Structure formats: C-alpha cells, structure tokens
Short mmCIF file of C-alpha atoms in Angstrom, two decimals:
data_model
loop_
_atom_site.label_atom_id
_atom_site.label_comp_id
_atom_site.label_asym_id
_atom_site.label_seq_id
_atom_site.Cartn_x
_atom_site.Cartn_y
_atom_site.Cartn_z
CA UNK A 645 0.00 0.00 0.00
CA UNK A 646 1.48 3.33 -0.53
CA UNK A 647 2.39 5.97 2.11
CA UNK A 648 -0.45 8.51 2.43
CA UNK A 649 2.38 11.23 2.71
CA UNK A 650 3.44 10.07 -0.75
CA UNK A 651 -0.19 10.29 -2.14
CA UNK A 652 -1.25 12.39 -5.34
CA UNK A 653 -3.81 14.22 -6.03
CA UNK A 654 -5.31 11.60 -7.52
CA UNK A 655 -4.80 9.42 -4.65
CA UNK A 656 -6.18 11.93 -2.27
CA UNK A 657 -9.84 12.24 -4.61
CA UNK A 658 -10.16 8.27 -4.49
CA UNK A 659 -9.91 7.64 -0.95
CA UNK A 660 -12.11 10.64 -0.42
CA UNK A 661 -14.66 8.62 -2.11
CA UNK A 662 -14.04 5.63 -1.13
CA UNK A 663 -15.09 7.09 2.85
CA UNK A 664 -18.25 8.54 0.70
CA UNK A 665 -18.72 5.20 -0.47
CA UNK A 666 -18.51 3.32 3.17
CA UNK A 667 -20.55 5.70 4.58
CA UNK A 668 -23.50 5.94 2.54
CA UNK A 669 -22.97 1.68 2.38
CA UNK A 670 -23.69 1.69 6.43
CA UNK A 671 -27.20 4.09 5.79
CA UNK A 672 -29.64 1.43 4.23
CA UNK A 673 -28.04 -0.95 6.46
CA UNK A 674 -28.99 0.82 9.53
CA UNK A 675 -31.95 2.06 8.63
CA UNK A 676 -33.55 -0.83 7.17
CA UNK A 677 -32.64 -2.20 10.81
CA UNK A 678 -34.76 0.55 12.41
CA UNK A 679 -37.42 0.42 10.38
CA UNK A 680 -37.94 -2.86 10.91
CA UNK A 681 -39.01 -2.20 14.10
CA UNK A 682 -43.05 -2.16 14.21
CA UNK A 683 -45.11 1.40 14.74
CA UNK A 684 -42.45 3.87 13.76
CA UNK A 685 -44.66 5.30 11.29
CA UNK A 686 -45.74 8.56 11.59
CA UNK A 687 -44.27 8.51 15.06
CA UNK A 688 -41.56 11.30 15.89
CA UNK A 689 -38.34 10.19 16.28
CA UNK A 690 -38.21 11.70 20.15
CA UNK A 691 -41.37 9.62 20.94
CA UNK A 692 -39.15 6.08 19.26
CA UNK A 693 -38.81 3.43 21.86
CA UNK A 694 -34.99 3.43 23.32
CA UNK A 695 -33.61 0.54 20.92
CA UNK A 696 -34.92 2.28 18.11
CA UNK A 697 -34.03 6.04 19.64
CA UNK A 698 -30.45 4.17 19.80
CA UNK A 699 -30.29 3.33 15.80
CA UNK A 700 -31.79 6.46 14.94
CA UNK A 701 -29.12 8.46 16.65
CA UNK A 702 -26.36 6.20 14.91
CA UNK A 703 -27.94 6.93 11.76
CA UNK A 704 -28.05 10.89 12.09
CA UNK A 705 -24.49 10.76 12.70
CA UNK A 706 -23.95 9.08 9.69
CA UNK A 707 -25.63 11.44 8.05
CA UNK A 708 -23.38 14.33 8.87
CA UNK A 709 -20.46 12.07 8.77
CA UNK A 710 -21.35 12.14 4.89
CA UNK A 711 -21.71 15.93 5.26
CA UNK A 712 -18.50 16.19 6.53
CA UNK A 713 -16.71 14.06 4.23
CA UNK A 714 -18.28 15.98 1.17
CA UNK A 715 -17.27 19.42 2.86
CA UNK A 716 -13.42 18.13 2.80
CA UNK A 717 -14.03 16.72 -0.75
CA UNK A 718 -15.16 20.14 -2.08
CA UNK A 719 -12.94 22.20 -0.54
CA UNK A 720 -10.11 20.03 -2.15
CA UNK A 721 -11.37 20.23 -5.37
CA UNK A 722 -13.16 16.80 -5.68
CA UNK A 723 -16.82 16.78 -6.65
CA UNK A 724 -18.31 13.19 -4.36
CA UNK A 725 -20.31 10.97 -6.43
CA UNK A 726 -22.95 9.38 -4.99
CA UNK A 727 -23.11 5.43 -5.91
CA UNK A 728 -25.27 2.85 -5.19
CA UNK A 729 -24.45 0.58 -2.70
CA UNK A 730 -24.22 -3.32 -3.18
CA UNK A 731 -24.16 -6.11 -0.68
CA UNK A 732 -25.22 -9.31 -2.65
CA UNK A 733 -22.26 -11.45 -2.38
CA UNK A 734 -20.58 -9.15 0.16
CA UNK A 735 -18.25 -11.03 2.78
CA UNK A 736 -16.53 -7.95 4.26
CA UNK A 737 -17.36 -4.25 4.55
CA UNK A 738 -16.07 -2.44 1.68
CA UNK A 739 -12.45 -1.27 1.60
CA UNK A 740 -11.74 -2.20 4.62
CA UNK A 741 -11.15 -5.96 5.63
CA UNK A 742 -11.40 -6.51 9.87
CA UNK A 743 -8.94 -9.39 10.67
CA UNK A 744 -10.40 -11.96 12.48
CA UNK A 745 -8.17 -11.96 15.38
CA UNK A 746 -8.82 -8.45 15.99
CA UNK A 747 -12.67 -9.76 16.42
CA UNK A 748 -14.04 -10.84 19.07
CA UNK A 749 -15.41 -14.58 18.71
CA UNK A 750 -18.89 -13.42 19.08
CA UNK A 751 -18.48 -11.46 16.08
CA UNK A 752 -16.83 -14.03 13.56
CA UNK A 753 -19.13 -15.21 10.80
CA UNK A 754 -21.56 -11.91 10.68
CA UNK A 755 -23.96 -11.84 7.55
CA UNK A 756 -23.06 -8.52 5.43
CA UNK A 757 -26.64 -8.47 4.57
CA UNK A 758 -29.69 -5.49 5.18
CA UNK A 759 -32.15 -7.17 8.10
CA UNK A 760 -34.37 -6.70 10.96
CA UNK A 761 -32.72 -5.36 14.03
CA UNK A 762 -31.69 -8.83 15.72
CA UNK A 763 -28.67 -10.61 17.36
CA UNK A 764 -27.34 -11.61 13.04
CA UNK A 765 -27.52 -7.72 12.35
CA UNK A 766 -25.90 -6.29 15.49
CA UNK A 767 -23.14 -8.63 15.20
CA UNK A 768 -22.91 -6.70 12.04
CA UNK A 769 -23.07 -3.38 13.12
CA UNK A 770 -20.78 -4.21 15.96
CA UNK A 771 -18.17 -5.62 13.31
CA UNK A 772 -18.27 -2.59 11.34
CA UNK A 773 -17.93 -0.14 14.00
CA UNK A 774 -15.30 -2.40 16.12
CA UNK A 775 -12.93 0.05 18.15
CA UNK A 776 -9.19 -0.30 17.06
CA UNK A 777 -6.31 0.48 18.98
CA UNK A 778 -4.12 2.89 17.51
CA UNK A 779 -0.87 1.77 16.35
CA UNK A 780 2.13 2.67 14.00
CA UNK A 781 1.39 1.29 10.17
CA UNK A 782 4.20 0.45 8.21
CA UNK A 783 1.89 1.64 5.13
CA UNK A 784 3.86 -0.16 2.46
CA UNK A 785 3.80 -3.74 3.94
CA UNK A 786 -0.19 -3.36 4.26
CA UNK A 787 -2.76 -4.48 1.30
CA UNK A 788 -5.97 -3.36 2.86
CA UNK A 789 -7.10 -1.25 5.96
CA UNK A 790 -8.39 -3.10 8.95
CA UNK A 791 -10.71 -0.68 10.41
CA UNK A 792 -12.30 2.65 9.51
CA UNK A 793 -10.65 4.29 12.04
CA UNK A 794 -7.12 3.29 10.47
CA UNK A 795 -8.62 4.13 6.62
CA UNK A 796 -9.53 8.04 8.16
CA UNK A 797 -5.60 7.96 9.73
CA UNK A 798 -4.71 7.46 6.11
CA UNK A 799 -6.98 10.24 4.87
CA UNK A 800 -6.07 12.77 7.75
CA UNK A 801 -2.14 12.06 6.29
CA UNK A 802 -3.02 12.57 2.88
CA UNK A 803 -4.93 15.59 4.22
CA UNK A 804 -1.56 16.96 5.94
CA UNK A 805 0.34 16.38 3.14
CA UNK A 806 -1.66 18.11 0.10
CA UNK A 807 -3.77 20.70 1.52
CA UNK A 808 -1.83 23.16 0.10
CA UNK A 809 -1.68 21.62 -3.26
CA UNK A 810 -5.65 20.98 -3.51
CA UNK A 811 -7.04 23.34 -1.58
CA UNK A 812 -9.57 25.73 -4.29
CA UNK A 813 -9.55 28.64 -1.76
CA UNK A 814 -11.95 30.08 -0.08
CA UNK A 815 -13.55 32.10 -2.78
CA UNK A 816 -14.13 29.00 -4.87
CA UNK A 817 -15.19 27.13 -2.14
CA UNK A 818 -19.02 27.63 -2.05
CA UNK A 819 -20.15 24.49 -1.38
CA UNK A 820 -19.76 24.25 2.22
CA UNK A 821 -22.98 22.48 3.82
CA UNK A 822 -23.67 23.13 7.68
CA UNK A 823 -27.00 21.31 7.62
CA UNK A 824 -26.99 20.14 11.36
CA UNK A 825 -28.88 21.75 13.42
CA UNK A 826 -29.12 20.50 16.67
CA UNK A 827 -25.32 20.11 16.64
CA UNK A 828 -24.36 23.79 15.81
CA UNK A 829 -22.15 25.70 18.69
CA UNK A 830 -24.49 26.79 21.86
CA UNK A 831 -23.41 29.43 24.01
CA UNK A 832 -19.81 28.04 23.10
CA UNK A 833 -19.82 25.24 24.81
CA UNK A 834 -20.52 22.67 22.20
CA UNK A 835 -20.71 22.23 18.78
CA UNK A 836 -21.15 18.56 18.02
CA UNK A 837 -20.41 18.71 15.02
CA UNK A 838 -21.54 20.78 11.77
CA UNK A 839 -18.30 21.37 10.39
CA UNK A 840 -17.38 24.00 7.34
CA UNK A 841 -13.99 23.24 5.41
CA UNK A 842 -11.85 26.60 5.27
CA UNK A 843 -8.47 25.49 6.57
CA UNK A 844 -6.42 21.99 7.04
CA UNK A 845 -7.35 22.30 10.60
CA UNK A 846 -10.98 22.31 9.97
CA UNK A 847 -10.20 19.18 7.78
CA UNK A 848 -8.66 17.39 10.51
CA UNK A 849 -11.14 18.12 13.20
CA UNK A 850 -14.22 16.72 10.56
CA UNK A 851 -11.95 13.39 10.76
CA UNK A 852 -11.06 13.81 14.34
CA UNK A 853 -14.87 13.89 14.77
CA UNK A 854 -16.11 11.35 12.40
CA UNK A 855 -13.51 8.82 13.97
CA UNK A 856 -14.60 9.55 17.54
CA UNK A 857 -18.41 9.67 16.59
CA UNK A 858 -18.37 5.61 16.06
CA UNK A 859 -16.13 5.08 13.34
CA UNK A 860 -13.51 2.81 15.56
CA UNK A 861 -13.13 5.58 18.29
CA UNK A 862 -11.15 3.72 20.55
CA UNK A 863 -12.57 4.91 23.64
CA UNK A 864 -15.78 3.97 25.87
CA UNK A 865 -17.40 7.70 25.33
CA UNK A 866 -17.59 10.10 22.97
CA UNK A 867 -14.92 13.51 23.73
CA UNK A 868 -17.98 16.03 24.60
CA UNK A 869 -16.83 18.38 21.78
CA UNK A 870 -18.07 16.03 19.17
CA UNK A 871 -20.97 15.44 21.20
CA UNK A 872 -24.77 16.52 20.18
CA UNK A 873 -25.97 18.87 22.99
CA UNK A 874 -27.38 17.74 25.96
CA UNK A 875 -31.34 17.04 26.06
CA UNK A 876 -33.43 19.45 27.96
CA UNK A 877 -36.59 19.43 28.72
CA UNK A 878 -37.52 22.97 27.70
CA UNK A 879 -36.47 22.19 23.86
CA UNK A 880 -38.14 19.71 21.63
CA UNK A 881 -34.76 18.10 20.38
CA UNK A 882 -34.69 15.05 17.58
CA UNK A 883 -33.37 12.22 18.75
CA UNK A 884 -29.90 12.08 16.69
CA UNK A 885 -28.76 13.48 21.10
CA UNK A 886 -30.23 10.55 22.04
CA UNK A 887 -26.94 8.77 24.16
CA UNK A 888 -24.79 11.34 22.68
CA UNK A 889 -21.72 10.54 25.00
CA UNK A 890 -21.54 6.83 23.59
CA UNK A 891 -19.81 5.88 20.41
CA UNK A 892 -21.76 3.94 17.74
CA UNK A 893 -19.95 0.80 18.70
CA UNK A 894 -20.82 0.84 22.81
CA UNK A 895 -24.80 2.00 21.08
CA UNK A 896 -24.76 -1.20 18.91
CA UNK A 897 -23.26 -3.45 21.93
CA UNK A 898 -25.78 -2.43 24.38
CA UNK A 899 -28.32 -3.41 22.29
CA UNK A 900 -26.58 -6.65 21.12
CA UNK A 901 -26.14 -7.48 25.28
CA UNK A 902 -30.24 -6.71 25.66
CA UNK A 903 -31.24 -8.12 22.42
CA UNK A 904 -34.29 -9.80 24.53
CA UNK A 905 -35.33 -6.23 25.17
CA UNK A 906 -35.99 -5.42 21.25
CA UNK A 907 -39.24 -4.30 20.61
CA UNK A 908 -41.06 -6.80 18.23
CA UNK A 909 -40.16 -6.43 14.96
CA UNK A 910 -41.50 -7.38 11.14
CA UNK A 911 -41.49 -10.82 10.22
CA UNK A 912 -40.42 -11.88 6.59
CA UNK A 913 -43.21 -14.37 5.47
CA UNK A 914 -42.21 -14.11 1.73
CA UNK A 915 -38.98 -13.40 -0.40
CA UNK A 916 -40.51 -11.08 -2.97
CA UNK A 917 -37.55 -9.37 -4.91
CA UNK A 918 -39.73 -7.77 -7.40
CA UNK A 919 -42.78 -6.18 -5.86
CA UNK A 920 -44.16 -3.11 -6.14
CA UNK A 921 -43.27 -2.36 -2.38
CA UNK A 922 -39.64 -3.59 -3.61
CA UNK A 923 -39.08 -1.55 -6.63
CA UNK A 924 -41.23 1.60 -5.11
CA UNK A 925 -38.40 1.09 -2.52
CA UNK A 926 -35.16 1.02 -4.69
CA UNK A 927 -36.40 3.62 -6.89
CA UNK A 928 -36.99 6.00 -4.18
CA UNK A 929 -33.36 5.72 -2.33
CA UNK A 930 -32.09 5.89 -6.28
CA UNK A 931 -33.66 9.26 -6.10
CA UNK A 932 -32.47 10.23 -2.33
CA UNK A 933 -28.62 9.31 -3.47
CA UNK A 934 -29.05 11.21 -6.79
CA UNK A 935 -30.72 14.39 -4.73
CA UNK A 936 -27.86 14.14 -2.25
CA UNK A 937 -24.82 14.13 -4.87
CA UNK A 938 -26.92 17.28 -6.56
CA UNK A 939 -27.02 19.27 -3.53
CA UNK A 940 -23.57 18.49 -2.42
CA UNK A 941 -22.66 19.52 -5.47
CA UNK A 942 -24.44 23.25 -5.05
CA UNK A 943 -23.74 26.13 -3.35
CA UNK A 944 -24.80 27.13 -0.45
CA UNK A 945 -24.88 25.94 3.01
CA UNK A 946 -28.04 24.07 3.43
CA UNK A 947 -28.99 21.21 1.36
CA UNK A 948 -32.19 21.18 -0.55
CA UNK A 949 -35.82 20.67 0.69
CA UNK A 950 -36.04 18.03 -2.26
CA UNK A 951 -33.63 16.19 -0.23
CA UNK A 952 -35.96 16.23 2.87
CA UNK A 953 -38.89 15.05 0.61
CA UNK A 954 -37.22 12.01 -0.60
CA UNK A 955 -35.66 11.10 2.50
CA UNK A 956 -38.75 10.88 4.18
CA UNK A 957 -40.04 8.87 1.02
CA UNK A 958 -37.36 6.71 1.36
CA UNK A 959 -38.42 5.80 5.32
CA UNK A 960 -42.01 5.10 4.16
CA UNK A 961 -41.15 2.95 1.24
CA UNK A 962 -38.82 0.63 3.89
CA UNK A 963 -41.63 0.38 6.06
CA UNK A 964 -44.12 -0.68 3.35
CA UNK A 965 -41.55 -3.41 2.19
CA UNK A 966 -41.85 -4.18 5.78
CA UNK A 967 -45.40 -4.37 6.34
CA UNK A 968 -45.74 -6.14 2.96
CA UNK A 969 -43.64 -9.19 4.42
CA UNK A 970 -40.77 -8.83 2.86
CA UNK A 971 -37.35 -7.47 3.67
CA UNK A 972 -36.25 -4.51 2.07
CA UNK A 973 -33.44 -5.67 -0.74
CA UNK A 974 -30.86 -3.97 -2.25
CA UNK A 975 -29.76 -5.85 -5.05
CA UNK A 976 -30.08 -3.76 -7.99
#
C-alpha cells in the first residue's frame, strides 16, 4: 500500500470517495434495521422506543459524517459521487477488511446483509464499527485497511500532506454544507459537530470527529466536543442526542447485550424481490442518493428541501416493504 504522505492528487480524490462510499454503504443498512421495528410510522423520532431512539441516533451521525466528508471533498477540489451501494455477495465491509483476530469470537461469521434489528444484524453493526487500537502502520507492507478508524488515519495524512496543493480557496469554495442543526455551537460550549472546510485544521477536526463519533473511536465515550448537545426538557430536540456521549460501537453493543429487550419487529413471510413495495423502494433511495450528490454539489450551506422530501419517502417505502412481508433488498 502506498504511504499517504506520498499520495497524489489523484490518490487523495479516491480515498475521499471511497469514505463517501462506506458511509453511505452503512445508511440502508442501519436504517432498514430501524425500520424494521413495528409502529415507527408517523411517530416522531423523540417519541421512538430506546432501541430504536439508539439506531436512529447512529444513523443521524452518519448522516453528517457524509456531510463532513463531502465538505473536505469540495474544498479540495473533488466533486463526491454518490453510488449505489451493493451487498449481494458481500463477505466484508467495503475497503476495509477486519482481521479476524482483531474480532471478538462473538463477532466471527456476521452476515453482510440489510435485516431486521436482531442478534445476526448487530453482530454486524458491531463488526463494522469495532474500536481499534491505535498503532504505527508500516503503510507499504499493508494491502488493505483493517478498520475505519485506520482508513480516516490514512486520509487525515493525505490531508496533511496536500492541503496546500488541492485546496480551491476560499472564494471557490461555495459548497460548504452546515446542515446540522441541533449540533451547531451553543453558548460556546458545544458544537457537536456541523463542520465547514476553510483550513487543514478544519479538515482534521471533521476526521477527528467522524472517527470519535463511532467510526472505531477507541474509547468507551464520545470527547464532549463532538458530542450533540445535551437534552433538555424545555427544547423539543430530535433524537440524533439521544446517548450522545456513547460511540456507535458501545450503542450497537448495548443493544446486542439486551437483544431480549428489542421491541417486536416485522417478520419476513415471503422473499418477494420484485414487488411493487420492492421496486417503489429502490427507486426512491435511487432518487435520495441522486438528490444528495446534486445538492452536495451546489452552493450554499443548506442542502435542498427536495432532499428532505425524498428522504422521508425513502423511510415510508422501507416500512411498506416491511409491512408487505418482505425485507427490504438492495440488489439492484
């Protein structure tokens, strides 16, 4: 593998989308998960159960971590495409390959597959979010990445290296998005974590936080900087605070260690792959992915109410697969 100091340009654009790629590969998973869970429609997320308050949370931060990923992207002059994801005949979690002795035993064998939230998909979730010590990577005697955590090291090097080179400038760079709300600064205490792209050391922090979010943080809790604000009972918040001082990893074990706590969930009773819930399904998040790589690719800070419309499109069409039996596939 070669040395992210040693990168190009080119090498810089690639693994910017191949984090693009991994993170919008972990959304259907996780919400087709949550969604699974029966009476979540037309319920607010604040009023969710806990297990399903849990996932949702997870999945908001997912959310911005594709935010922040695009922000670095266009500030360094790469436009992020947004592909569909595949996981028919998946073994492994794309570009990255987690060694099996870095897993625990409970974990070996987990189905790369969208499902209801049970013990198969938390193992999963678990595996893909697996905390990784860090450690010093002789880059060239490595073929793959073994964690997340260690592919965003490689990025935040790449980063170091070529910010000078790529960087557009700040009058060019007009596609900063700074869509999160509930995680903006308050009273300057926290600002968890809506992050603009003017400088390398805005860069860095969007990996800093994206890494100790969930992806591999290696600690128990979340550094309260990169936190969502605290719920209070005055404000009406979503729940994306919900747990907001756990990583995704400690979210996805607690429910793995109360799995008997779930709330009930849809049963599959047939194995339709070409329904209309089915296709209504895949066509919509075709249309949420396409809306998403248009308004990243925009100006301005916000992205587009179109992109609200489908995702909420998107959410109903999992649940009708749901009710309808099946479960939602992704095998275009």
């Amino acid at each position: 593998m070669k040395h992210p100091a040693t990168w190009t340009r080119s090498d810089l654009h690639l693994h910017l989308q191949h984090a693009l790629a991994l993170e919008i590969w972990t959304i259907p998973l996780y919400l087709t998960a949550l969604y699974s869970i029966k009476g979540l429609r037309g319920v607010k997320p604040h009023s969710y159960p806990d297990a399903a308050k849990l996932l949702y949370s997870i999945a908001v931060q997912e959310m911005l971590h594709i935010e922040l990923v695009c922000n670095i992207s266009n500030a360094l002059g790469w436009t992020p495409r947004f592909h569909r994801p595949t996981y028919s005949n998946r073994v492994a979690v794309p570009f990255i390959h987690p060694r099996n002795e870095y897993l625990p035993e409970m974990l070996h064998g987990y189905p790369v597959i969208p499902g209801a939230l049970n013990e198969n998909s938390l193992h999963l979730f678990c595996a893909i979010e697996l905390p990784h010590p860090k450690k010093e990577n002789n880059w060239e005697a490595e073929r793959s990445y073994d964690s997340i955590s260690e592919m965003y090291d490689a990025l935040r090097i790449g980063i170091e290296a070529l910010w000078d080179d790529c960087y557009i400038g700040d009058e060019n760079n007009t596609r900063q998005k700074y869509g999160f709300r509930e995680y903006h600064n308050i009273g300057g205490r926290q600002h968890g974590f809506s992050q603009p792209v003017f400088s390398k050391e805005n860069a860095l922090k969007a990996i800093e936080a994206i890494v100790e979010q969930g992806e591999g943080a290696t600690t128990l809790t979340v550094p309260i900087d990169y936190r969502p604000p605290e719920h209070t009972e005055d404000l009406d918040h979503d729940a994306g605070w919900f747990k907001g001082h756990l990583s995704h990893y400690q979210k996805f074990l607690f429910l793995l260690h109360h799995k008997h706590s779930i709330p009930p969930v849809y049963e599959v009773t047939n194995d339709l792959s070409d329904s209309i819930e089915q296709r209504t399904m895949q066509e919509s998040f075709v249309k949420l992915i396409e809306e998403m790589e248009v308004s990243f690719g925009e100006d301005g800070d916000e992205l587009s109410i179109s992109f609200w419309e489908k995702m909420y499109a998107f959410v109903n069409s999992l649940i009708d697969v749901w009710e309808s039996g099946s479960c939602p596939r992704f095998d275009w």
